[in-house]
PDB file of C-alpha atoms in Angstrom:
ATOM      1  CA  MET A 261      23.262  19.953  -6.035  1.00  0.00           C
ATOM      2  CA  THR A 262      19.934  19.294  -4.344  1.00  0.00           C
ATOM      3  CA  ASP A 263      19.870  23.049  -2.179  1.00  0.00           C
ATOM      4  CA  PRO A 264      19.096  21.835   1.092  1.00  0.00           C
ATOM      5  CA  ILE A 265      16.650  24.032   2.300  1.00  0.00           C
ATOM      6  CA  HIS A 266      14.416  24.036  -0.326  1.00  0.00           C
ATOM      7  CA  PHE A 267      14.471  20.583  -0.059  1.00  0.00           C
ATOM      8  CA  THR A 268      13.805  20.494   3.777  1.00  0.00           C
ATOM      9  CA  GLN A 269      10.769  23.300   3.114  1.00  0.00           C
ATOM     10  CA  ALA A 270       9.647  21.264   0.135  1.00  0.00           C
ATOM     11  CA  LYS A 271      10.016  17.470   2.480  1.00  0.00           C
ATOM     12  CA  LYS A 272       8.557  19.428   5.065  1.00  0.00           C
ATOM     13  CA  SER A 273       4.698  20.908   2.391  1.00  0.00           C
ATOM     14  CA  PHE A 274       4.509  17.626   1.169  1.00  0.00           C
ATOM     15  CA  GLU A 275       4.904  15.334   4.458  1.00  0.00           C
ATOM     16  CA  SER A 276       1.921  18.010   6.441  1.00  0.00           C
ATOM     17  CA  GLU A 277       0.006  16.993   3.901  1.00  0.00           C
ATOM     18  CA  ILE A 278       0.290  13.066   3.145  1.00  0.00           C
ATOM     19  CA  SER A 279       0.464  12.677   7.649  1.00  0.00           C
ATOM     20  CA  ARG A 280      -3.387  13.771   7.866  1.00  0.00           C
ATOM     21  CA  LEU A 281      -3.853  11.242   5.637  1.00  0.00           C
ATOM     22  CA  LEU A 282      -1.132   8.850   7.393  1.00  0.00           C
ATOM     23  CA  ASN A 283      -2.689  10.511  11.061  1.00  0.00           C
ATOM     24  CA  PRO A 284      -5.696  12.344  10.979  1.00  0.00           C
ATOM     25  CA  LYS A 285      -7.000  13.946  13.460  1.00  0.00           C
ATOM     26  CA  ASN A 286     -10.359  15.239  12.591  1.00  0.00           C
ATOM     27  CA  GLU A 287     -13.668  12.960  11.165  1.00  0.00           C
ATOM     28  CA  LYS A 288     -12.858  14.646   8.104  1.00  0.00           C
ATOM     29  CA  GLU A 289      -8.814  13.306   7.539  1.00  0.00           C
ATOM     30  CA  LYS A 290     -10.383   9.758   8.859  1.00  0.00           C
ATOM     31  CA  ALA A 291     -12.887  10.034   5.930  1.00  0.00           C
ATOM     32  CA  ALA A 292     -10.703  10.540   3.308  1.00  0.00           C
ATOM     33  CA  SER A 293      -7.671   9.009   5.091  1.00  0.00           C
ATOM     34  CA  ASN A 294      -9.721   5.489   4.412  1.00  0.00           C
ATOM     35  CA  ALA A 295     -11.056   7.068   0.493  1.00  0.00           C
ATOM     36  CA  PHE A 296      -7.023   5.897   0.094  1.00  0.00           C
ATOM     37  CA  PHE A 297      -7.124   3.070   1.008  1.00  0.00           C
ATOM     38  CA  ALA A 298      -9.978   2.216  -0.260  1.00  0.00           C
ATOM     39  CA  TYR A 299      -8.138   3.125  -3.389  1.00  0.00           C
ATOM     40  CA  ILE A 300      -4.998   1.531  -2.871  1.00  0.00           C
ATOM     41  CA  LYS A 301      -6.598  -2.167  -1.879  1.00  0.00           C
ATOM     42  CA  ARG A 302      -9.399  -1.001  -5.755  1.00  0.00           C
ATOM     43  CA  LEU A 303      -5.379  -0.709  -7.852  1.00  0.00           C
ATOM     44  CA  ILE A 304      -3.792  -4.159  -5.554  1.00  0.00           C
ATOM     45  CA  ASN A 305      -7.429  -6.017  -5.935  1.00  0.00           C
ATOM     46  CA  GLN A 306      -7.801  -4.468 -10.229  1.00  0.00           C
ATOM     47  CA  PHE A 307      -3.998  -6.250 -10.262  1.00  0.00           C
ATOM     48  CA  ASP A 308      -4.550  -9.196  -8.310  1.00  0.00           C
ATOM     49  CA  LEU A 309      -0.640  -8.667  -6.244  1.00  0.00           C
ATOM     50  CA  TYR A 310      -2.328 -10.699  -3.321  1.00  0.00           C
ATOM     51  CA  THR A 311       0.506 -10.563  -2.069  1.00  0.00           C
ATOM     52  CA  ALA A 312       0.866  -6.952  -1.117  1.00  0.00           C
ATOM     53  CA  THR A 313      -1.201  -4.047   1.783  1.00  0.00           C
ATOM     54  CA  PRO A 314      -1.898  -1.371   1.445  1.00  0.00           C
ATOM     55  CA  ASP A 315       0.686  -0.252   3.550  1.00  0.00           C
ATOM     56  CA  ASP A 316       3.481  -2.416   1.697  1.00  0.00           C
ATOM     57  CA  ILE A 317       2.447  -0.427  -1.114  1.00  0.00           C
ATOM     58  CA  ILE A 318       2.359   3.381   0.485  1.00  0.00           C
ATOM     59  CA  SER A 319       5.553   3.449   2.580  1.00  0.00           C
ATOM     60  CA  GLU A 320       7.626   2.535  -0.367  1.00  0.00           C
ATOM     61  CA  ALA A 321       4.510   4.567  -3.184  1.00  0.00           C
ATOM     62  CA  TYR A 322       5.604   7.676   0.506  1.00  0.00           C
ATOM     63  CA  ILE A 323      10.089   6.620  -0.308  1.00  0.00           C
ATOM     64  CA  ARG A 324      10.113   7.146  -4.170  1.00  0.00           C
ATOM     65  CA  ALA A 325       7.944  10.548  -3.100  1.00  0.00           C
ATOM     66  CA  VAL A 326       9.938  12.100  -1.190  1.00  0.00           C
ATOM     67  CA  ASN A 327      13.226  11.107  -3.476  1.00  0.00           C
ATOM     68  CA  PHE A 328      12.307  12.403  -5.961  1.00  0.00           C
ATOM     69  CA  ILE A 329      11.514  15.991  -4.349  1.00  0.00           C
ATOM     70  CA  LYS A 330      14.978  15.054  -2.808  1.00  0.00           C
ATOM     71  CA  THR A 331      16.483  14.744  -6.923  1.00  0.00           C
ATOM     72  CA  ARG A 332      13.903  17.340  -8.555  1.00  0.00           C
ATOM     73  CA  GLU A 333      13.310  20.000  -5.746  1.00  0.00           C
ATOM     74  CA  VAL A 334      10.613  20.403  -6.862  1.00  0.00           C
ATOM     75  CA  GLU A 335       7.271  21.135  -4.551  1.00  0.00           C
ATOM     76  CA  ILE A 336       4.875  19.133  -5.052  1.00  0.00           C
ATOM     77  CA  LYS A 337       1.635  20.508  -5.782  1.00  0.00           C
ATOM     78  CA  SER A 338      -1.361  18.079  -4.624  1.00  0.00           C
ATOM     79  CA  PRO A 339       0.351  15.061  -2.884  1.00  0.00           C
ATOM     80  CA  GLU A 340      -2.622  13.283  -2.820  1.00  0.00           C
ATOM     81  CA  ALA A 341      -2.391  12.897  -6.502  1.00  0.00           C
ATOM     82  CA  PHE A 342       1.183  12.038  -6.572  1.00  0.00           C
ATOM     83  CA  MET A 343       1.209   9.233  -4.139  1.00  0.00           C
ATOM     84  CA  LYS A 344      -1.568   7.818  -5.566  1.00  0.00           C
ATOM     85  CA  THR A 345       0.062   7.383  -9.093  1.00  0.00           C
ATOM     86  CA  ILE A 346       3.681   6.713  -7.844  1.00  0.00           C
ATOM     87  CA  SER A 347       0.744   3.552  -6.180  1.00  0.00           C
ATOM     88  CA  VAL A 348       0.227   2.504  -9.281  1.00  0.00           C
ATOM     89  CA  ASN A 349       4.117   1.707 -10.284  1.00  0.00           C
ATOM     90  CA  VAL A 350       4.702   0.217  -7.456  1.00  0.00           C
ATOM     91  CA  ILE A 351       1.806  -2.221  -7.961  1.00  0.00           C
ATOM     92  CA  ARG A 352       2.434  -2.809 -11.277  1.00  0.00           C
ATOM     93  CA  GLU A 353       6.019  -3.419 -10.991  1.00  0.00           C
ATOM     94  CA  MET A 354       5.055  -5.778  -7.345  1.00  0.00           C
ATOM     95  CA  ASN A 355       2.893  -7.179 -10.672  1.00  0.00           C
ATOM     96  CA  ARG A 356       5.444  -8.038 -12.123  1.00  0.00           C
ATOM     97  CA  LYS A 357       7.510  -9.259 -10.003  1.00  0.00           C
ATOM     98  CA  GLN A 358       4.594 -11.723  -8.728  1.00  0.00           C
ATOM     99  CA  ILE A 359       5.096 -13.029 -12.324  1.00  0.00           C
ATOM    100  CA  LYS A 360       7.976 -13.778 -12.155  1.00  0.00           C
ATOM    101  CA  PHE A 361       7.642 -15.146  -9.005  1.00  0.00           C
ATOM    102  CA  SER A 362       5.168 -17.034  -9.469  1.00  0.00           C
ATOM    103  CA  SER A 363       5.595 -19.970 -12.488  1.00  0.00           C
ATOM    104  CA  LEU A 364       1.456 -19.488 -12.940  1.00  0.00           C
ATOM    105  CA  GLU A 365      -0.209 -17.597 -13.524  1.00  0.00           C
ATOM    106  CA  PRO A 366      -1.415 -14.532 -11.775  1.00  0.00           C
ATOM    107  CA  ASN A 367      -5.192 -14.221 -12.322  1.00  0.00           C
ATOM    108  CA  GLU A 368      -5.905 -17.051 -11.784  1.00  0.00           C
ATOM    109  CA  LEU A 369      -3.587 -18.345  -8.785  1.00  0.00           C
ATOM    110  CA  GLU A 370      -6.026 -17.709  -5.692  1.00  0.00           C
ATOM    111  CA  LEU A 371      -4.621 -18.175  -2.518  1.00  0.00           C
ATOM    112  CA  LYS A 372      -6.430 -18.900   0.760  1.00  0.00           C
ATOM    113  CA  VAL A 373      -5.579 -19.046   4.035  1.00  0.00           C
ATOM    114  CA  LYS A 374      -7.803 -20.034   6.752  1.00  0.00           C
ATOM    115  CA  LEU A 375      -6.982 -17.922   9.839  1.00  0.00           C
ATOM    116  CA  ASP A 376      -8.103 -19.962  12.742  1.00  0.00           C
ATOM    117  CA  ASP A 377      -4.313 -21.996  12.137  1.00  0.00           C
ATOM    118  CA  PHE A 378      -2.740 -20.985  10.092  1.00  0.00           C
ATOM    119  CA  SER A 379       0.327 -22.691  10.577  1.00  0.00           C
ATOM    120  CA  THR A 380      -2.297 -26.715  10.116  1.00  0.00           C
ATOM    121  CA  ASN A 381      -4.779 -25.082   7.832  1.00  0.00           C
ATOM    122  CA  LEU A 382      -3.912 -23.905   5.164  1.00  0.00           C
ATOM    123  CA  VAL A 383      -6.098 -23.568   1.895  1.00  0.00           C
ATOM    124  CA  TYR A 384      -5.933 -22.825  -1.535  1.00  0.00           C
ATOM    125  CA  GLU A 385      -7.436 -22.554  -4.006  1.00  0.00           C
ATOM    126  CA  ASP A 386      -5.708 -22.291  -8.216  1.00  0.00           C
ATOM    127  CA  CYS A 387      -6.002 -24.468 -11.593  1.00  0.00           C
ATOM    128  CA  TYR A 388      -2.905 -25.579 -11.106  1.00  0.00           C
ATOM    129  CA  ASN A 389      -2.659 -28.284  -9.029  1.00  0.00           C
ATOM    130  CA  SER A 390       1.204 -30.094  -9.675  1.00  0.00           C
ATOM    131  CA  ASN A 391       2.825 -26.499  -7.435  1.00  0.00           C
ATOM    132  CA  SER A 392      -0.254 -25.092  -4.845  1.00  0.00           C
ATOM    133  CA  ASN A 393       1.214 -27.802  -2.058  1.00  0.00           C
ATOM    134  CA  SER A 394       4.942 -26.064  -2.488  1.00  0.00           C
ATOM    135  CA  ILE A 395       3.043 -22.639  -0.358  1.00  0.00           C
ATOM    136  CA  LYS A 396       1.633 -25.277   2.397  1.00  0.00           C
ATOM    137  CA  VAL A 397       5.280 -26.296   2.899  1.00  0.00           C
ATOM    138  CA  ALA A 398       6.958 -23.764   3.125  1.00  0.00           C
ATOM    139  CA  ILE A 399       4.349 -22.621   5.752  1.00  0.00           C
ATOM    140  CA  GLN A 400       4.956 -25.483   7.537  1.00  0.00           C
ATOM    141  CA  LYS A 401       9.148 -25.157   7.190  1.00  0.00           C
ATOM    142  CA  LEU A 402       9.105 -22.096   9.189  1.00  0.00           C
ATOM    143  CA  ASN A 403       9.155 -22.632  13.558  1.00  0.00           C
ATOM    144  CA  PRO A 404       6.689 -21.971  15.313  1.00  0.00           C
ATOM    145  CA  ILE A 405       6.384 -17.672  16.033  1.00  0.00           C
ATOM    146  CA  ASP A 406       8.009 -17.223  13.187  1.00  0.00           C
ATOM    147  CA  ARG A 407       4.899 -18.694  11.239  1.00  0.00           C
ATOM    148  CA  LYS A 408       2.915 -16.650  13.992  1.00  0.00           C
ATOM    149  CA  ILE A 409       4.060 -13.674  13.064  1.00  0.00           C
ATOM    150  CA  ILE A 410       3.336 -13.838  10.192  1.00  0.00           C
ATOM    151  CA  PHE A 411      -0.072 -15.444  10.949  1.00  0.00           C
ATOM    152  CA  LEU A 412      -0.097 -12.241  12.884  1.00  0.00           C
ATOM    153  CA  TRP A 413       1.714  -9.320  10.777  1.00  0.00           C
ATOM    154  CA  LYS A 414      -0.233 -10.332   6.798  1.00  0.00           C
ATOM    155  CA  VAL A 415      -2.974 -12.125   7.409  1.00  0.00           C
ATOM    156  CA  GLU A 416      -4.650 -10.223  10.595  1.00  0.00           C
ATOM    157  CA  GLU A 417      -2.891  -7.153   9.489  1.00  0.00           C
ATOM    158  CA  LEU A 418      -1.842  -5.823  13.139  1.00  0.00           C
ATOM    159  CA  SER A 419      -0.140  -2.800  13.641  1.00  0.00           C
ATOM    160  CA  TRP A 420       3.927  -4.642  15.245  1.00  0.00           C
ATOM    161  CA  LYS A 421       2.543  -3.019  18.716  1.00  0.00           C
ATOM    162  CA  GLU A 422      -0.455  -5.343  18.317  1.00  0.00           C
ATOM    163  CA  VAL A 423       1.834  -8.838  17.315  1.00  0.00           C
ATOM    164  CA  VAL A 424       3.753  -8.164  20.026  1.00  0.00           C
ATOM    165  CA  LYS A 425       0.986  -7.951  22.732  1.00  0.00           C
ATOM    166  CA  GLU A 426      -0.078 -10.524  20.710  1.00  0.00           C
ATOM    167  CA  LEU A 427       3.197 -13.012  21.173  1.00  0.00           C
ATOM    168  CA  SER A 428       3.429 -11.771  25.209  1.00  0.00           C
ATOM    169  CA  SER A 429       0.008 -12.904  25.553  1.00  0.00           C
ATOM    170  CA  SER A 430       1.056 -16.630  24.650  1.00  0.00           C
ATOM    171  CA  GLY A 431       4.369 -16.850  26.087  1.00  0.00           C
ATOM    172  CA  GLU A 432       6.601 -14.965  23.299  1.00  0.00           C
ATOM    173  CA  ASN A 433       8.598 -11.597  25.095  1.00  0.00           C
ATOM    174  CA  LEU A 434      10.130  -9.746  21.717  1.00  0.00           C
ATOM    175  CA  ASN A 435      10.027  -5.812  21.823  1.00  0.00           C
ATOM    176  CA  VAL A 436       8.997  -4.067  17.932  1.00  0.00           C
ATOM    177  CA  VAL A 437      12.045  -3.594  15.890  1.00  0.00           C
ATOM    178  CA  SER A 438      13.193  -8.133  17.391  1.00  0.00           C
ATOM    179  CA  ALA A 439       9.208  -9.390  15.380  1.00  0.00           C
ATOM    180  CA  ARG A 440      10.015  -6.571  12.888  1.00  0.00           C
ATOM    181  CA  LYS A 441      13.781  -8.066  11.991  1.00  0.00           C
ATOM    182  CA  ARG A 442      12.642 -11.749  12.788  1.00  0.00           C
ATOM    183  CA  GLY A 443       8.133 -11.141  10.383  1.00  0.00           C
ATOM    184  CA  GLN A 444      10.920 -10.000   7.399  1.00  0.00           C
ATOM    185  CA  ARG A 445      13.007 -12.317   7.472  1.00  0.00           C
ATOM    186  CA  ALA A 446      10.730 -15.103   7.947  1.00  0.00           C
ATOM    187  CA  LEU A 447       9.240 -13.433   4.637  1.00  0.00           C
ATOM    188  CA  GLU A 448      11.636 -13.641   2.962  1.00  0.00           C
ATOM    189  CA  ARG A 449      12.910 -17.270   3.486  1.00  0.00           C
ATOM    190  CA  LEU A 450       8.802 -18.338   2.536  1.00  0.00           C
ATOM    191  CA  ARG A 451      10.024 -16.164  -0.532  1.00  0.00           C
ATOM    192  CA  LYS A 452      12.503 -18.439  -0.615  1.00  0.00           C
ATOM    193  CA  GLU A 453      11.462 -21.326  -0.604  1.00  0.00           C
ATOM    194  CA  LEU A 454       8.693 -20.510  -3.040  1.00  0.00           C
ATOM    195  CA  ASN A 455      10.221 -19.894  -5.891  1.00  0.00           C
TER     196      ASN A 455
ATOM    197  CA  MET B 267       0.467  27.319 -13.111  1.00  0.00           C
ATOM    198  CA  GLU B 268      -3.090  25.305 -13.167  1.00  0.00           C
ATOM    199  CA  ASN B 269      -2.881  22.513 -15.755  1.00  0.00           C
ATOM    200  CA  ILE B 270      -6.406  24.914 -17.999  1.00  0.00           C
ATOM    201  CA  ILE B 271      -8.842  21.382 -19.535  1.00  0.00           C
ATOM    202  CA  ALA B 272     -11.349  22.629 -21.451  1.00  0.00           C
ATOM    203  CA  GLN B 273     -14.610  22.541 -19.577  1.00  0.00           C
ATOM    204  CA  SER B 274     -16.223  19.554 -21.783  1.00  0.00           C
ATOM    205  CA  ASP B 275     -13.049  17.188 -20.681  1.00  0.00           C
ATOM    206  CA  PHE B 276     -13.652  17.482 -17.252  1.00  0.00           C
ATOM    207  CA  LEU B 277     -16.192  15.208 -17.877  1.00  0.00           C
ATOM    208  CA  ILE B 278     -15.075  12.793 -20.241  1.00  0.00           C
ATOM    209  CA  LEU B 279     -11.184  12.441 -17.843  1.00  0.00           C
ATOM    210  CA  VAL B 280     -13.596  11.988 -15.040  1.00  0.00           C
ATOM    211  CA  GLU B 281     -15.972   9.489 -16.581  1.00  0.00           C
ATOM    212  CA  GLU B 282     -12.244   7.699 -18.104  1.00  0.00           C
ATOM    213  CA  TYR B 283     -11.618   7.064 -14.058  1.00  0.00           C
ATOM    214  CA  GLN B 284     -14.700   6.037 -13.655  1.00  0.00           C
ATOM    215  CA  ALA B 285     -14.007   3.553 -15.985  1.00  0.00           C
ATOM    216  CA  LEU B 286     -10.551   2.637 -15.044  1.00  0.00           C
ATOM    217  CA  GLY B 287     -11.548   2.104 -11.502  1.00  0.00           C
ATOM    218  CA  ILE B 288     -14.247   0.098 -11.898  1.00  0.00           C
ATOM    219  CA  LEU B 289     -12.792  -2.394 -14.107  1.00  0.00           C
ATOM    220  CA  ASN B 290     -11.488  -5.939 -12.010  1.00  0.00           C
ATOM    221  CA  LYS B 291      -8.634  -5.841 -14.600  1.00  0.00           C
ATOM    222  CA  LEU B 292      -6.741  -2.988 -15.497  1.00  0.00           C
ATOM    223  CA  SER B 293      -3.908  -3.962 -19.151  1.00  0.00           C
ATOM    224  CA  ASP B 294      -1.198  -2.349 -19.261  1.00  0.00           C
ATOM    225  CA  SER B 295      -2.225   0.072 -21.752  1.00  0.00           C
ATOM    226  CA  GLU B 296      -5.193   0.862 -19.333  1.00  0.00           C
ATOM    227  CA  ALA B 297      -2.397   1.335 -16.141  1.00  0.00           C
ATOM    228  CA  GLU B 298      -0.898   3.678 -18.262  1.00  0.00           C
ATOM    229  CA  ARG B 299      -4.749   5.946 -19.256  1.00  0.00           C
ATOM    230  CA  LEU B 300      -5.182   6.252 -15.220  1.00  0.00           C
ATOM    231  CA  ILE B 301      -1.661   7.186 -14.373  1.00  0.00           C
ATOM    232  CA  GLU B 302      -2.072  10.295 -16.810  1.00  0.00           C
ATOM    233  CA  ILE B 303      -4.896  11.493 -16.306  1.00  0.00           C
ATOM    234  CA  LEU B 304      -3.720  11.380 -12.397  1.00  0.00           C
ATOM    235  CA  GLU B 305      -0.600  13.545 -13.534  1.00  0.00           C
ATOM    236  CA  LEU B 306      -2.999  16.297 -14.254  1.00  0.00           C
ATOM    237  CA  ALA B 307      -4.540  16.530 -11.760  1.00  0.00           C
ATOM    238  CA  GLN B 308      -1.602  16.978  -9.648  1.00  0.00           C
ATOM    239  CA  SER B 309      -2.111  20.147 -11.696  1.00  0.00           C
ATOM    240  CA  ASN B 310      -5.577  21.112 -11.252  1.00  0.00           C
ATOM    241  CA  SER B 311      -7.333  21.399  -8.553  1.00  0.00           C
ATOM    242  CA  LEU B 312     -10.856  20.805  -9.248  1.00  0.00           C
ATOM    243  CA  LEU B 313      -9.616  17.736 -11.958  1.00  0.00           C
ATOM    244  CA  ASN B 314      -8.282  16.350  -8.209  1.00  0.00           C
ATOM    245  CA  TYR B 315     -11.055  17.588  -6.398  1.00  0.00           C
ATOM    246  CA  LEU B 316     -13.452  15.385  -8.597  1.00  0.00           C
ATOM    247  CA  ILE B 317     -10.912  12.073  -9.141  1.00  0.00           C
ATOM    248  CA  GLN B 318     -11.094  12.236  -5.263  1.00  0.00           C
ATOM    249  CA  GLU B 319     -14.539  12.387  -4.814  1.00  0.00           C
ATOM    250  CA  VAL B 320     -15.178   9.703  -7.934  1.00  0.00           C
ATOM    251  CA  ASP B 321     -12.540   7.505  -5.141  1.00  0.00           C
ATOM    252  CA  VAL B 322     -15.215   7.960  -2.425  1.00  0.00           C
ATOM    253  CA  TYR B 323     -17.830   7.039  -4.391  1.00  0.00           C
ATOM    254  CA  LEU B 324     -16.010   3.199  -6.306  1.00  0.00           C
ATOM    255  CA  ALA B 325     -14.767   2.730  -2.503  1.00  0.00           C
ATOM    256  CA  ASN B 326     -18.473   2.613  -1.773  1.00  0.00           C
ATOM    257  CA  LYS B 327     -19.753   0.680  -5.141  1.00  0.00           C
ATOM    258  CA  LEU B 328     -16.983  -1.552  -4.341  1.00  0.00           C
ATOM    259  CA  ASN B 329     -17.187  -2.349  -0.439  1.00  0.00           C
ATOM    260  CA  LEU B 330     -14.684  -0.921   0.696  1.00  0.00           C
ATOM    261  CA  LEU B 331     -15.678   1.013   3.259  1.00  0.00           C
ATOM    262  CA  ASN B 332     -17.656  -1.526   5.445  1.00  0.00           C
ATOM    263  CA  SER B 333     -16.489  -2.157   8.996  1.00  0.00           C
ATOM    264  CA  ASP B 334     -13.136  -5.076   8.299  1.00  0.00           C
ATOM    265  CA  CYS B 335     -12.297  -2.676   5.607  1.00  0.00           C
ATOM    266  CA  LEU B 336     -12.209   0.141   8.214  1.00  0.00           C
ATOM    267  CA  TYR B 337     -10.340  -1.397  11.509  1.00  0.00           C
ATOM    268  CA  HIS B 338      -7.665  -2.794   8.863  1.00  0.00           C
ATOM    269  CA  TYR B 339      -6.727   0.219   7.421  1.00  0.00           C
ATOM    270  CA  GLU B 340      -7.076   1.587  11.038  1.00  0.00           C
ATOM    271  CA  ASN B 341      -4.277  -1.248  11.589  1.00  0.00           C
ATOM    272  CA  GLN B 342      -2.113  -0.285   8.829  1.00  0.00           C
ATOM    273  CA  ARG B 343      -1.658   3.325   9.406  1.00  0.00           C
ATOM    274  CA  ALA B 344      -0.686   2.038  12.493  1.00  0.00           C
ATOM    275  CA  LYS B 345       2.227   0.227  10.786  1.00  0.00           C
ATOM    276  CA  LEU B 346       2.791   3.268   8.427  1.00  0.00           C
ATOM    277  CA  ARG B 347       3.476   5.500  11.154  1.00  0.00           C
ATOM    278  CA  GLU B 348       5.933   2.639  13.246  1.00  0.00           C
ATOM    279  CA  TYR B 349       7.197   2.020   9.988  1.00  0.00           C
ATOM    280  CA  LEU B 350       8.827   5.536   9.231  1.00  0.00           C
ATOM    281  CA  GLU B 351       8.878   6.522  12.435  1.00  0.00           C
ATOM    282  CA  SER B 352      11.846   3.705  12.364  1.00  0.00           C
ATOM    283  CA  LYS B 353      13.176   5.352   9.222  1.00  0.00           C
ATOM    284  CA  LEU B 354      13.659   7.660  11.211  1.00  0.00           C
ATOM    285  CA  GLU B 355      15.758   5.595  13.910  1.00  0.00           C
ATOM    286  CA  ASP B 356      17.811   3.820  10.514  1.00  0.00           C
ATOM    287  CA  LYS B 357      18.615   8.159   9.795  1.00  0.00           C
ATOM    288  CA  LEU B 358      17.369   7.424   5.991  1.00  0.00           C
ATOM    289  CA  PHE B 359      15.394  10.659   6.536  1.00  0.00           C
ATOM    290  CA  ASN B 360      16.230  14.154   8.392  1.00  0.00           C
ATOM    291  CA  GLN B 361      13.579  16.900   9.798  1.00  0.00           C
ATOM    292  CA  THR B 362      10.706  15.374   9.216  1.00  0.00           C
ATOM    293  CA  GLN B 363       7.673  16.518  10.622  1.00  0.00           C
ATOM    294  CA  LEU B 364       5.738  13.597   9.641  1.00  0.00           C
ATOM    295  CA  PHE B 365       3.889  12.556  13.739  1.00  0.00           C
ATOM    296  CA  ASN B 366       3.838  15.732  15.541  1.00  0.00           C
TER     297      ASN B 366
END
């Protein structure tokens, strides 16, 4: 049975270290944080995980780390090294799902998205032409707001606060929670369409 | 207790980590080896420090610290803070002091 006091202390200690990576307070911490994100990005590139961004990986790794602390009742001596280790496994699993998800060889499929007009100007390259149109069709099936949300979130990689700000400047008033839920549902629909 | 690694092995491990980091793709066995080195680093502070230095070197070499990348990392940090705060709202976590 988990000792709640020990778990709380171990989790607090872990979070105190990780908070420096996610919320750096000075230039030194910022440099370390950027190096950590660059490490994740490097791994993403090595595994050709074109559907993921570092925050996808880090959020999943963080949740697993906390669950690990809870179940094993251990204090993590080097939280950053621990997160780096978990991140490799997260990326490998996502890569396997990506391979299953796409009928094409992932190492040979490259999707390039034109940034200025996500809805009508999708540019892509791949070595197996027969299935590539499905990406464009799937995106065009989304309603315009959902397309814009996905573009701002996944392509421009804005935070949800910035996504909401961009949407409101074009007359769409959503709060952060609604925009996030809508974006996640749209991404699910897109993935289902492609599958 | 620190994981004791022979002095001669440090250099080998760091070189190996760097060699893995520079590859275009990682095979399963290479990924496993990367994990092994990182697990050693978890319990050896010197190795951990050297690996952090290699990561900075690789990030510069692979152009992952240019201004565009730094801009994106800043956005992703903000997204992560929002996401993890929403986890608090969902009561998935309790007693977190993450962003205080």
